[in-house]
Amino acid sequence: MMRLGILICDQVQEKLQPEFGDYPEMFLDIIERVDPQVEVKFFSAIDRELPTDINACDVYMTSGSRWGVNDDNVWIHELEDFIRQLYESGKGFVGICFGHQLIAKALGGRVNKSNKGWAIGVAFSEIVNPRNWMVPPQVKLDLVVSHQDQIVELPPHAQVLVSNDFCPFSLIQVNNHFLGIQGHPEFSRAYSLALMNTRKDLIPAAVIRIGANTFTHEVDDILAMKWLLNFLQQTITSESSGE
């Protein structure tokens, strides 16, 4: 049984929580739909409650965040250090959105605010470098996105697995045990639309209209989470076999 530690880097806005819950509920919902045998433990990175022992869980994952990886916050610096510890120890890790970008920053890449503006709605991406843990296989990966920042320079030993025109580095693998994904498999389209509508003072109206129109499309949220868990399970197997 996989022991998965999820590092929570944000909270759902209070006014949205009655309908959608908070991020731990979102993760539990989709993980239980994919593999109810996974044992999940949550750590609040924003409250500086990171694991004191990296072996508290077999593998780790992060949530997204309203903050950026370049923000000068103590908890972000501590999380970045923790991610480097995971990398150096060979622990399996998946970074989602903010976590995806923090992998790049922590391991020697660069992240900037994109001159393309906000990416919101459903992003339609292609698999450009298939892996054996992408089971069942598929040639595309369509996921909800919500971000301004992007990876602009990959860290050493990184490979791009999934790409789209807006965000070329949509899914990256670093070495054999780190994976970063820009999209949100844990977000429902309904939550994403509600979140988008709370940011009308930040996002141009035309961008919101275009993003909202994409929610008529199905997304690959279940498939994406299955792939992420497959990847993490593979890192556990490799670690135990000494590979």
Short mmCIF file of C-alpha atoms in Angstrom, two decimals:
data_model
loop_
_atom_site.label_atom_id
_atom_site.label_comp_id
_atom_site.label_asym_id
_atom_site.label_seq_id
_atom_site.Cartn_x
_atom_site.Cartn_y
_atom_site.Cartn_z
CA MET A 1 0.00 0.00 0.00
CA MET A 2 1.36 3.40 -1.01
CA ARG A 3 1.73 6.01 1.74
CA LEU A 4 1.29 9.34 -0.03
CA GLY A 5 2.07 12.64 1.68
CA ILE A 6 0.35 15.66 0.14
CA LEU A 7 1.87 19.06 0.90
CA ILE A 8 -0.93 21.63 0.94
CA CYS A 9 0.16 25.04 -0.36
CA ASP A 10 -3.12 26.98 -0.27
CA GLN A 11 -6.73 26.97 0.92
CA VAL A 12 -9.93 27.20 -1.07
CA GLN A 13 -11.55 30.61 -0.61
CA GLU A 14 -13.96 30.52 2.33
CA LYS A 15 -16.94 31.56 0.21
CA LEU A 16 -16.33 28.59 -2.13
CA GLN A 17 -15.76 25.95 0.56
CA PRO A 18 -19.45 25.20 1.32
CA GLU A 19 -19.93 23.98 -2.25
CA PHE A 20 -16.51 22.59 -3.11
CA GLY A 21 -14.74 21.80 0.16
CA ASP A 22 -11.05 22.47 0.70
CA TYR A 23 -8.07 21.06 -1.18
CA PRO A 24 -7.65 17.94 0.99
CA GLU A 25 -11.23 16.93 0.16
CA MET A 26 -10.59 17.43 -3.55
CA PHE A 27 -7.48 15.25 -3.46
CA LEU A 28 -9.15 12.54 -1.40
CA ASP A 29 -12.11 12.44 -3.76
CA ILE A 30 -10.13 11.86 -6.93
CA ILE A 31 -7.51 9.57 -5.36
CA GLU A 32 -10.21 7.34 -3.87
CA ARG A 33 -11.85 7.14 -7.29
CA VAL A 34 -8.56 6.05 -8.84
CA ASP A 35 -7.12 3.83 -6.09
CA PRO A 36 -8.87 3.59 -2.70
CA GLN A 37 -5.92 1.59 -1.33
CA VAL A 38 -3.63 4.65 -1.28
CA GLU A 39 -3.05 5.91 2.26
CA VAL A 40 -3.03 9.72 2.20
CA LYS A 41 -1.56 12.03 4.83
CA PHE A 42 -1.73 15.82 4.55
CA PHE A 43 0.88 18.36 5.64
CA SER A 44 0.21 22.11 5.63
CA ALA A 45 3.18 23.68 3.89
CA ILE A 46 1.63 27.15 4.20
CA ASP A 47 1.56 26.67 7.99
CA ARG A 48 5.17 25.46 7.90
CA GLU A 49 4.14 21.96 8.96
CA LEU A 50 6.38 19.89 6.72
CA PRO A 51 7.38 16.33 7.63
CA THR A 52 10.25 16.23 10.11
CA ASP A 53 11.24 12.86 8.65
CA ILE A 54 11.09 12.41 4.87
CA ASN A 55 10.38 8.72 5.46
CA ALA A 56 7.07 9.57 7.11
CA CYS A 57 5.57 8.73 3.70
CA ASP A 58 6.75 6.66 0.76
CA VAL A 59 6.19 9.43 -1.79
CA TYR A 60 4.96 13.02 -1.90
CA MET A 61 2.79 15.41 -3.92
CA THR A 62 1.95 19.11 -3.68
CA SER A 63 -1.19 21.09 -4.29
CA GLY A 64 -1.23 24.28 -6.33
CA SER A 65 -1.14 27.73 -4.76
CA ARG A 66 -2.29 31.31 -5.29
CA TRP A 67 1.30 32.32 -4.46
CA GLY A 68 4.18 32.19 -6.92
CA VAL A 69 7.40 30.25 -6.47
CA ASN A 70 9.41 33.49 -6.68
CA ASP A 71 7.50 35.11 -3.80
CA ASP A 72 9.69 35.83 -0.79
CA ASN A 73 7.74 33.82 1.80
CA VAL A 74 9.40 31.77 4.53
CA TRP A 75 7.16 28.75 3.93
CA ILE A 76 8.01 28.74 0.20
CA HIS A 77 11.76 28.77 0.95
CA GLU A 78 11.30 25.93 3.44
CA LEU A 79 9.25 23.92 0.97
CA GLU A 80 11.87 24.48 -1.72
CA ASP A 81 14.53 23.13 0.65
CA PHE A 82 12.33 20.13 1.45
CA ILE A 83 11.85 19.38 -2.25
CA ARG A 84 15.61 19.41 -2.73
CA GLN A 85 15.92 16.96 0.18
CA LEU A 86 13.39 14.67 -1.49
CA TYR A 87 15.26 14.87 -4.76
CA GLU A 88 18.65 14.13 -3.22
CA SER A 89 17.23 11.21 -1.23
CA GLY A 90 15.61 9.63 -4.30
CA LYS A 91 12.05 9.98 -2.98
CA GLY A 92 9.24 10.00 -5.52
CA PHE A 93 7.56 13.39 -5.86
CA VAL A 94 4.84 14.94 -8.03
CA GLY A 95 4.46 18.71 -8.16
CA ILE A 96 1.10 20.08 -9.31
CA CYS A 97 0.99 23.62 -10.81
CA PHE A 98 2.85 25.64 -8.14
CA GLY A 99 4.69 22.43 -7.20
CA HIS A 100 5.53 21.78 -10.86
CA GLN A 101 7.15 25.21 -11.07
CA LEU A 102 8.87 24.80 -7.71
CA ILE A 103 10.58 21.62 -8.98
CA ALA A 104 12.14 23.70 -11.75
CA LYS A 105 13.21 26.50 -9.41
CA ALA A 106 14.55 24.18 -6.70
CA LEU A 107 16.60 22.09 -9.12
CA GLY A 108 18.20 24.84 -11.20
CA GLY A 109 15.59 25.94 -13.74
CA ARG A 110 13.76 29.26 -13.97
CA VAL A 111 10.13 30.35 -13.57
CA ASN A 112 8.71 33.70 -14.68
CA LYS A 113 5.33 35.35 -15.12
CA SER A 114 4.33 34.52 -18.68
CA ASN A 115 4.09 37.32 -21.23
CA LYS A 116 1.14 35.36 -22.66
CA GLY A 117 -0.94 36.24 -19.59
CA TRP A 118 -3.29 33.92 -17.71
CA ALA A 119 -3.91 30.32 -18.67
CA ILE A 120 -7.40 29.42 -17.48
CA GLY A 121 -10.02 26.91 -18.55
CA VAL A 122 -9.13 23.60 -20.17
CA ALA A 123 -5.68 23.23 -21.76
CA PHE A 124 -5.48 20.79 -24.67
CA SER A 125 -2.07 19.11 -24.66
CA GLU A 126 -0.25 16.41 -26.58
CA ILE A 127 1.90 13.58 -25.28
CA VAL A 128 5.29 14.25 -26.88
CA ASN A 129 7.34 11.71 -24.94
CA PRO A 130 5.31 8.67 -23.79
CA ARG A 131 6.31 6.70 -20.69
CA ASN A 132 5.51 3.14 -19.61
CA TRP A 133 3.55 4.39 -16.56
CA MET A 134 1.12 6.23 -18.86
CA VAL A 135 -1.39 3.38 -18.60
CA PRO A 136 -3.87 3.28 -20.14
CA PRO A 137 -2.00 5.07 -22.95
CA GLN A 138 -3.40 8.14 -24.67
CA VAL A 139 -2.04 10.63 -27.22
CA LYS A 140 -3.48 13.73 -25.54
CA LEU A 141 -4.05 15.07 -22.04
CA ASP A 142 -6.73 17.71 -21.46
CA LEU A 143 -6.75 19.28 -18.01
CA VAL A 144 -8.02 22.31 -16.15
CA VAL A 145 -5.35 24.98 -15.72
CA SER A 146 -5.10 28.19 -13.71
CA HIS A 147 -1.76 29.98 -13.74
CA GLN A 148 0.21 33.05 -14.76
CA ASP A 149 3.72 31.80 -14.05
CA GLN A 150 5.44 29.23 -16.24
CA ILE A 151 8.69 27.32 -16.34
CA VAL A 152 10.89 29.16 -18.84
CA GLU A 153 14.10 27.19 -18.33
CA LEU A 154 14.17 23.49 -17.49
CA PRO A 155 16.39 22.19 -14.69
CA PRO A 156 19.18 19.74 -15.55
CA HIS A 157 18.11 16.17 -16.36
CA ALA A 158 14.53 17.27 -17.16
CA GLN A 159 12.54 15.89 -20.07
CA VAL A 160 9.30 17.29 -21.47
CA LEU A 161 6.58 14.64 -21.68
CA VAL A 162 3.46 16.72 -22.43
CA SER A 163 3.22 20.07 -24.21
CA ASN A 164 0.83 22.64 -25.64
CA ASP A 165 1.29 25.94 -27.48
CA PHE A 166 0.55 28.11 -24.45
CA CYS A 167 2.65 26.09 -22.01
CA PRO A 168 5.38 24.07 -23.75
CA PHE A 169 6.55 22.44 -20.49
CA SER A 170 3.18 21.09 -19.33
CA LEU A 171 4.47 17.83 -17.86
CA ILE A 172 8.13 17.27 -17.07
CA GLN A 173 10.11 14.42 -15.57
CA VAL A 174 13.39 15.03 -13.77
CA ASN A 175 15.56 11.97 -13.33
CA ASN A 176 13.50 8.87 -12.51
CA HIS A 177 11.64 10.07 -9.42
CA PHE A 178 10.38 13.65 -9.95
CA LEU A 179 7.37 14.65 -12.03
CA GLY A 180 5.84 18.10 -12.50
CA ILE A 181 2.43 18.77 -14.05
CA GLN A 182 1.03 22.24 -14.80
CA GLY A 183 -2.63 21.18 -14.96
CA HIS A 184 -4.95 20.36 -12.07
CA PRO A 185 -6.38 16.82 -12.07
CA GLU A 186 -7.85 17.53 -8.62
CA PHE A 187 -9.93 20.52 -9.83
CA SER A 188 -13.44 19.96 -11.15
CA ARG A 189 -14.60 22.14 -14.02
CA ALA A 190 -17.33 23.59 -11.78
CA TYR A 191 -14.80 24.64 -9.14
CA SER A 192 -12.47 26.06 -11.76
CA LEU A 193 -15.28 28.19 -13.22
CA ALA A 194 -16.26 29.44 -9.77
CA LEU A 195 -12.62 30.26 -8.98
CA MET A 196 -12.24 32.06 -12.29
CA ASN A 197 -15.28 34.19 -11.56
CA THR A 198 -13.77 35.36 -8.23
CA ARG A 199 -10.77 36.75 -10.11
CA LYS A 200 -12.53 39.17 -12.43
CA ASP A 201 -10.45 42.00 -11.01
CA LEU A 202 -7.25 40.14 -11.96
CA ILE A 203 -8.09 38.46 -15.27
CA PRO A 204 -9.30 40.35 -18.39
CA ALA A 205 -12.98 39.74 -19.19
CA ALA A 206 -12.18 38.44 -22.67
CA VAL A 207 -9.78 35.86 -21.24
CA ILE A 208 -12.43 34.71 -18.77
CA ARG A 209 -15.01 34.33 -21.55
CA ILE A 210 -12.62 32.25 -23.66
CA GLY A 211 -11.63 30.12 -20.66
CA ALA A 212 -15.23 29.56 -19.59
CA ASN A 213 -16.15 28.32 -23.07
CA THR A 214 -13.61 25.50 -22.81
CA PHE A 215 -15.46 23.92 -19.88
CA THR A 216 -17.89 22.27 -22.29
CA HIS A 217 -15.07 19.81 -23.08
CA GLU A 218 -14.42 16.64 -21.10
CA VAL A 219 -11.17 16.53 -19.14
CA ASP A 220 -8.71 13.74 -18.40
CA ASP A 221 -8.64 14.26 -14.64
CA ILE A 222 -9.07 10.60 -13.65
CA LEU A 223 -6.54 9.43 -16.24
CA ALA A 224 -4.02 12.07 -15.18
CA MET A 225 -4.26 11.13 -11.51
CA LYS A 226 -3.93 7.45 -12.44
CA TRP A 227 -0.75 8.27 -14.35
CA LEU A 228 0.64 10.27 -11.44
CA LEU A 229 -0.01 7.42 -9.00
CA ASN A 230 1.43 4.92 -11.47
CA PHE A 231 4.59 7.04 -11.64
CA LEU A 232 4.86 7.27 -7.86
CA GLN A 233 4.34 3.54 -7.44
CA GLN A 234 7.10 2.93 -9.95
CA THR A 235 9.48 5.11 -7.92
CA ILE A 236 8.71 3.03 -4.81
CA THR A 237 9.37 -0.18 -6.72
CA SER A 238 12.64 1.16 -8.11
CA GLU A 239 13.78 2.39 -4.69
CA SER A 240 13.02 -0.95 -3.01
CA SER A 241 14.85 -2.87 -5.73
CA GLY A 242 17.88 -0.60 -5.47
CA GLU A 243 17.68 0.67 -9.04
#
